[in-house]
Coordinates of C-alpha atoms in Angstrom, one line a residue:
M1 CA 4.0 -162.3 -71.2
T2 CA 4.4 -165.1 -73.8
I3 CA 7.9 -166.0 -75.0
Q4 CA 8.2 -166.0 -78.8
T5 CA 9.9 -169.3 -79.7
Q6 CA 11.9 -169.8 -82.9
P7 CA 10.2 -171.8 -85.6
R8 CA 11.5 -175.4 -85.7
I9 CA 13.0 -177.0 -88.8
V10 CA 14.1 -180.6 -89.1
I11 CA 16.3 -181.6 -92.0
I12 CA 16.9 -185.2 -92.9
G13 CA 19.7 -186.4 -95.2
G14 CA 23.4 -186.9 -95.6
G15 CA 26.2 -186.8 -98.1
T16 CA 27.2 -183.4 -99.7
G17 CA 23.7 -181.9 -100.0
L18 CA 22.9 -181.6 -96.3
P19 CA 25.9 -179.4 -95.3
V20 CA 25.3 -177.1 -98.3
L21 CA 21.8 -176.4 -97.2
L22 CA 22.6 -175.9 -93.6
R23 CA 25.3 -173.3 -94.2
G24 CA 22.6 -171.0 -95.6
L25 CA 19.9 -171.9 -93.1
K26 CA 22.0 -171.2 -90.0
K27 CA 21.9 -167.5 -90.8
Y28 CA 18.2 -167.4 -90.0
D29 CA 16.5 -167.1 -86.7
V30 CA 15.3 -170.7 -86.7
D31 CA 15.7 -173.8 -84.4
I32 CA 17.6 -176.3 -86.6
T33 CA 17.8 -180.0 -86.1
A34 CA 19.8 -182.1 -88.6
I35 CA 19.2 -185.8 -88.7
V36 CA 22.1 -187.6 -90.4
T37 CA 22.5 -191.0 -92.0
V38 CA 24.8 -193.6 -90.3
A39 CA 25.0 -196.0 -93.3
D40 CA 28.2 -194.7 -94.8
D41 CA 30.9 -197.5 -95.1
G42 CA 33.5 -196.0 -97.4
G43 CA 36.7 -194.1 -97.0
S44 CA 37.9 -192.8 -93.6
S45 CA 34.4 -193.3 -92.1
G46 CA 34.3 -196.9 -93.2
R47 CA 37.8 -197.6 -91.8
L48 CA 37.0 -196.1 -88.4
R49 CA 33.6 -197.9 -88.4
N50 CA 35.3 -201.3 -88.9
E51 CA 38.3 -200.7 -86.7
M52 CA 36.6 -199.1 -83.7
Q53 CA 33.1 -200.5 -84.1
I54 CA 31.5 -197.0 -84.1
P55 CA 28.9 -195.4 -86.3
P56 CA 30.6 -193.7 -89.4
P57 CA 31.6 -190.1 -88.4
G58 CA 32.0 -188.5 -91.9
D59 CA 28.5 -187.2 -92.7
I60 CA 28.2 -186.1 -89.0
R61 CA 31.5 -184.3 -89.3
N62 CA 30.5 -182.4 -92.4
V63 CA 27.2 -181.3 -90.8
L64 CA 29.0 -180.1 -87.6
A65 CA 31.4 -178.1 -89.7
A66 CA 28.5 -176.6 -91.7
L67 CA 26.6 -175.5 -88.5
S68 CA 29.7 -174.4 -86.6
D69 CA 30.4 -170.9 -85.6
V70 CA 34.2 -170.8 -85.1
E71 CA 37.2 -169.2 -86.7
P72 CA 37.7 -170.4 -90.3
L73 CA 41.1 -171.9 -89.3
V74 CA 39.5 -174.0 -86.7
E75 CA 36.9 -175.3 -89.1
E76 CA 39.7 -175.9 -91.7
M77 CA 41.6 -177.9 -89.1
F78 CA 38.5 -180.0 -88.2
Q79 CA 38.0 -180.8 -91.9
H80 CA 41.7 -181.4 -92.6
R81 CA 42.4 -184.7 -94.4
F82 CA 45.8 -186.2 -93.9
K83 CA 47.8 -187.1 -97.0
T84 CA 50.6 -189.2 -95.6
A85 CA 52.2 -192.5 -96.4
N86 CA 51.1 -194.2 -93.2
E87 CA 47.8 -195.3 -91.4
L88 CA 46.7 -191.7 -91.0
S89 CA 46.4 -191.3 -94.8
G90 CA 42.9 -190.5 -95.9
H91 CA 41.6 -189.8 -92.4
S92 CA 40.2 -186.3 -91.6
L93 CA 41.0 -184.9 -88.2
G94 CA 37.3 -184.4 -87.4
N95 CA 36.6 -188.1 -88.0
L96 CA 39.5 -189.0 -85.6
I97 CA 38.3 -186.5 -83.0
L98 CA 34.7 -187.9 -83.1
A99 CA 36.1 -191.4 -82.9
A100 CA 38.2 -190.4 -79.8
M101 CA 35.2 -188.6 -78.2
T102 CA 33.1 -191.7 -78.7
S103 CA 35.7 -193.8 -77.0
I104 CA 36.0 -191.3 -74.1
T105 CA 32.2 -190.9 -73.6
G106 CA 31.3 -194.4 -74.6
N107 CA 28.4 -193.1 -76.7
F108 CA 28.4 -191.8 -80.3
S109 CA 25.5 -189.3 -79.7
H110 CA 27.2 -188.0 -76.6
A111 CA 30.4 -187.5 -78.6
I112 CA 28.4 -185.4 -81.1
Q113 CA 26.9 -183.3 -78.3
E114 CA 30.4 -182.6 -76.9
M115 CA 31.8 -181.7 -80.3
S116 CA 28.8 -179.4 -80.9
R117 CA 29.8 -177.5 -77.8
V118 CA 33.4 -177.3 -78.8
L119 CA 32.5 -176.0 -82.3
N120 CA 29.8 -173.7 -81.1
V121 CA 27.3 -175.5 -83.4
R122 CA 24.2 -173.5 -84.3
G123 CA 21.5 -176.2 -83.9
K124 CA 21.3 -179.9 -83.0
V125 CA 23.0 -182.7 -84.9
L126 CA 21.5 -186.1 -84.4
P127 CA 22.4 -189.5 -85.9
A128 CA 19.5 -191.4 -87.5
A129 CA 20.5 -194.2 -85.1
N130 CA 23.1 -194.4 -82.3
R131 CA 24.8 -197.4 -84.0
S132 CA 26.0 -198.3 -87.4
V133 CA 23.6 -199.9 -89.9
I134 CA 24.4 -201.8 -93.1
L135 CA 22.5 -200.6 -96.2
N136 CA 21.6 -203.4 -98.6
A137 CA 20.0 -203.1 -102.0
E138 CA 17.9 -205.7 -103.8
M139 CA 18.5 -205.2 -107.5
E140 CA 15.8 -205.8 -110.1
D141 CA 17.5 -209.1 -111.1
G142 CA 17.1 -210.3 -107.5
S143 CA 20.7 -210.0 -106.5
I144 CA 21.7 -208.3 -103.3
V145 CA 24.4 -205.7 -102.9
S146 CA 25.6 -205.0 -99.4
G147 CA 27.2 -201.7 -98.3
E148 CA 26.3 -198.1 -99.0
S149 CA 29.6 -197.4 -100.9
K150 CA 29.1 -200.4 -103.2
I151 CA 25.5 -199.9 -104.2
P152 CA 26.0 -197.1 -106.8
F153 CA 28.7 -199.1 -108.6
S154 CA 26.8 -202.4 -109.0
G155 CA 25.8 -201.6 -112.6
K156 CA 22.3 -202.8 -111.9
K157 CA 19.0 -201.1 -111.3
I158 CA 17.9 -200.8 -107.7
K159 CA 14.5 -202.4 -106.8
R160 CA 14.6 -201.5 -103.1
V161 CA 17.0 -200.8 -100.2
Y162 CA 16.8 -202.0 -96.6
L163 CA 18.7 -201.8 -93.4
N164 CA 20.4 -204.5 -91.3
P165 CA 19.4 -204.7 -88.6
E166 CA 15.9 -203.8 -89.7
N167 CA 14.7 -203.0 -86.1
V168 CA 17.4 -200.4 -85.4
Q169 CA 16.1 -197.7 -83.0
P170 CA 16.4 -193.9 -83.3
L171 CA 17.2 -191.7 -80.4
P172 CA 14.2 -190.6 -78.4
E173 CA 15.3 -187.0 -78.9
T174 CA 15.1 -187.5 -82.7
I175 CA 11.5 -188.5 -82.5
Q176 CA 10.7 -185.6 -80.2
E177 CA 12.3 -183.1 -82.6
I178 CA 10.3 -184.5 -85.5
R179 CA 7.0 -184.3 -83.6
Q180 CA 7.7 -180.7 -82.5
A181 CA 8.9 -179.5 -86.0
D182 CA 7.1 -176.8 -87.9
L183 CA 8.8 -177.8 -91.2
I184 CA 10.4 -181.1 -92.1
V185 CA 12.8 -181.1 -95.1
I186 CA 13.9 -184.2 -96.9
G187 CA 17.1 -183.9 -98.9
P188 CA 18.9 -182.9 -101.0
G189 CA 21.1 -185.9 -101.4
S190 CA 21.6 -189.3 -103.0
L191 CA 18.1 -190.9 -103.0
Y192 CA 18.9 -194.5 -102.1
T193 CA 22.2 -194.0 -100.1
S194 CA 21.7 -190.7 -98.2
I195 CA 17.9 -190.0 -97.9
L196 CA 16.3 -193.5 -97.5
P197 CA 18.7 -194.9 -94.9
N198 CA 17.3 -192.3 -92.5
L199 CA 13.6 -192.9 -93.3
L200 CA 14.1 -196.7 -93.2
V201 CA 14.8 -196.4 -89.4
K202 CA 11.2 -197.6 -88.8
E203 CA 10.2 -195.3 -85.8
L204 CA 11.9 -192.3 -87.5
G205 CA 10.0 -192.9 -90.7
Q206 CA 6.8 -193.4 -88.9
A207 CA 7.3 -190.2 -86.9
V208 CA 7.8 -188.3 -90.2
C209 CA 4.6 -189.8 -91.6
E210 CA 2.6 -188.8 -88.5
A211 CA 4.2 -185.4 -87.9
K212 CA 1.9 -182.3 -88.2
A213 CA 4.7 -180.2 -89.8
K214 CA 4.7 -179.2 -93.4
K215 CA 7.0 -181.6 -95.3
V216 CA 9.0 -180.5 -98.3
Y217 CA 11.3 -182.6 -100.5
I218 CA 14.2 -180.8 -102.1
C219 CA 14.6 -182.6 -105.4
N220 CA 18.1 -183.3 -106.7
L221 CA 19.3 -181.1 -109.6
M222 CA 20.8 -184.0 -111.5
T223 CA 20.2 -187.7 -111.9
Q224 CA 22.8 -190.1 -110.5
A225 CA 24.2 -193.1 -112.3
G226 CA 23.8 -196.3 -110.3
E227 CA 20.9 -194.8 -108.3
T228 CA 18.5 -192.6 -110.3
L229 CA 19.5 -193.0 -113.9
N230 CA 16.7 -191.3 -116.1
F231 CA 14.6 -190.6 -113.0
T232 CA 12.0 -187.8 -113.2
A233 CA 11.0 -185.8 -110.1
S234 CA 8.0 -187.9 -109.5
D235 CA 10.2 -191.1 -109.8
H236 CA 12.2 -189.8 -106.8
V237 CA 9.0 -189.3 -104.8
K238 CA 7.5 -192.6 -105.7
A239 CA 10.8 -194.4 -104.7
I240 CA 10.5 -192.8 -101.3
Y241 CA 6.8 -193.7 -101.0
D242 CA 7.5 -197.3 -102.1
H243 CA 9.7 -197.7 -99.0
M244 CA 7.3 -196.0 -96.6
D245 CA 4.0 -196.8 -95.1
C246 CA 2.5 -193.4 -96.2
A247 CA 2.5 -190.7 -98.8
F248 CA 3.6 -187.8 -96.7
M249 CA 5.1 -185.0 -98.8
D250 CA 3.2 -181.7 -99.0
M251 CA 5.5 -180.0 -101.5
I252 CA 8.6 -180.4 -103.7
L253 CA 11.2 -177.8 -104.4
I254 CA 12.6 -177.9 -107.9
N255 CA 15.0 -176.0 -110.0
N256 CA 13.5 -174.2 -113.1
E257 CA 16.8 -172.8 -114.3
E258 CA 18.6 -174.1 -117.5
I259 CA 21.8 -176.0 -116.7
P260 CA 24.7 -174.5 -118.9
P261 CA 25.3 -176.8 -121.9
E262 CA 29.0 -177.3 -121.1
I263 CA 28.1 -178.4 -117.6
E264 CA 25.4 -180.7 -118.9
L265 CA 28.0 -182.2 -121.3
R266 CA 30.4 -182.9 -118.5
Y267 CA 27.7 -184.6 -116.4
K268 CA 26.8 -186.7 -119.4
E269 CA 30.2 -188.4 -119.1
E270 CA 29.0 -189.6 -115.7
L271 CA 25.6 -190.8 -117.2
A272 CA 23.9 -188.0 -115.3
K273 CA 21.5 -185.3 -116.6
P274 CA 19.1 -182.7 -115.3
V275 CA 16.1 -184.1 -113.4
Q276 CA 13.0 -183.7 -115.6
F277 CA 10.0 -182.3 -113.7
D278 CA 6.8 -184.0 -114.6
F279 CA 4.3 -181.6 -113.1
E280 CA 1.2 -183.6 -114.0
K281 CA 2.4 -186.7 -112.2
L282 CA 3.5 -184.7 -109.2
S283 CA 0.1 -183.1 -109.1
E284 CA -1.5 -186.6 -109.2
L285 CA 0.6 -187.5 -106.2
G286 CA -1.0 -184.5 -104.4
I287 CA 2.2 -182.5 -104.1
S288 CA 2.5 -178.8 -104.5
V289 CA 5.4 -177.7 -106.7
V290 CA 7.6 -174.8 -105.8
Q291 CA 9.9 -173.9 -108.7
E292 CA 12.7 -171.4 -108.4
K293 CA 16.2 -170.8 -109.7
I294 CA 18.1 -172.7 -107.1
A295 CA 21.2 -174.0 -108.9
N296 CA 24.6 -172.7 -108.3
L297 CA 27.7 -173.4 -110.3
E298 CA 30.8 -174.3 -108.2
G299 CA 33.7 -174.9 -110.7
N300 CA 32.4 -177.7 -112.9
V301 CA 29.9 -178.9 -110.3
I302 CA 26.2 -177.9 -109.9
R303 CA 25.0 -177.5 -106.4
H304 CA 21.9 -176.1 -104.7
D305 CA 22.2 -172.4 -104.0
T306 CA 22.4 -172.5 -100.2
R307 CA 21.3 -168.8 -99.8
K308 CA 18.3 -169.1 -102.2
V309 CA 17.1 -172.5 -100.8
A310 CA 17.4 -171.3 -97.2
E311 CA 15.4 -168.2 -98.1
I312 CA 12.6 -170.3 -99.6
L313 CA 12.5 -172.7 -96.6
Y314 CA 12.4 -169.8 -94.2
S315 CA 9.5 -168.2 -96.2
L316 CA 7.6 -171.6 -95.9
L317 CA 8.0 -171.4 -92.1
L318 CA 6.4 -168.0 -92.0
K319 CA 3.3 -169.1 -94.1

């Protein structure tokens, strides 16, 4: 008798977009692997990174929380951020626990594994590399901006981003998961500071290029000042391809729902606007377009609808 295995999905990203997507996806009978950027150098993560010489824990913490299956109070405690007048101020408890676990085990990826057990995480969470990397941006005027948190605020247009060290190695398990995947999902997230830092880990990017899985890019809903000002959907794809050795995407998931005018006006203050979908250019790139109503309003912020996007991705796994 053959054993029916779960379909395997690998999701690559970071920032706020990845946890949103994972909360919906974990409700399906799928084998989930989240590959998370280690380029963050701001806030609590940046402080712990500098003081303890460990990879930044913040993006990993958010993904662990999203995939956890624990009492809401336990998750709330893990995500709790201290607001005190001392050195604890600004740190989240989960970041401190991951830092402590790294110190105990002597290894960041082992610390993530142990925390995954504690939080009863539904899936695997893997750092893009088992050490910190510095994200640098070469701007169109030739200047260099160093540090993930500084790049969006340079006031200049990005020509390319690159890692230091350039030859940073991914975990062998990461490459194995990519090779065995049935579906590889890129995004959603900040293009230059959340998505590309993963794919620029050379062996990881190469494994994505060579993988037999279907590959889908979840396009951002809004442009982002300092990164993707006035970018169309095809501009996002081209920027990724310009940093890679291959054109690898099979399809792109886009939102075809109107953004409410009052929300659009609020984003305009941040020099952001809805991403325009240039179907003809996407078609020229050989990418299938999947368009659905996938936007969800959370207060004054537009996010991807976790339930709807997860449903679409699961349907792609079954095709």
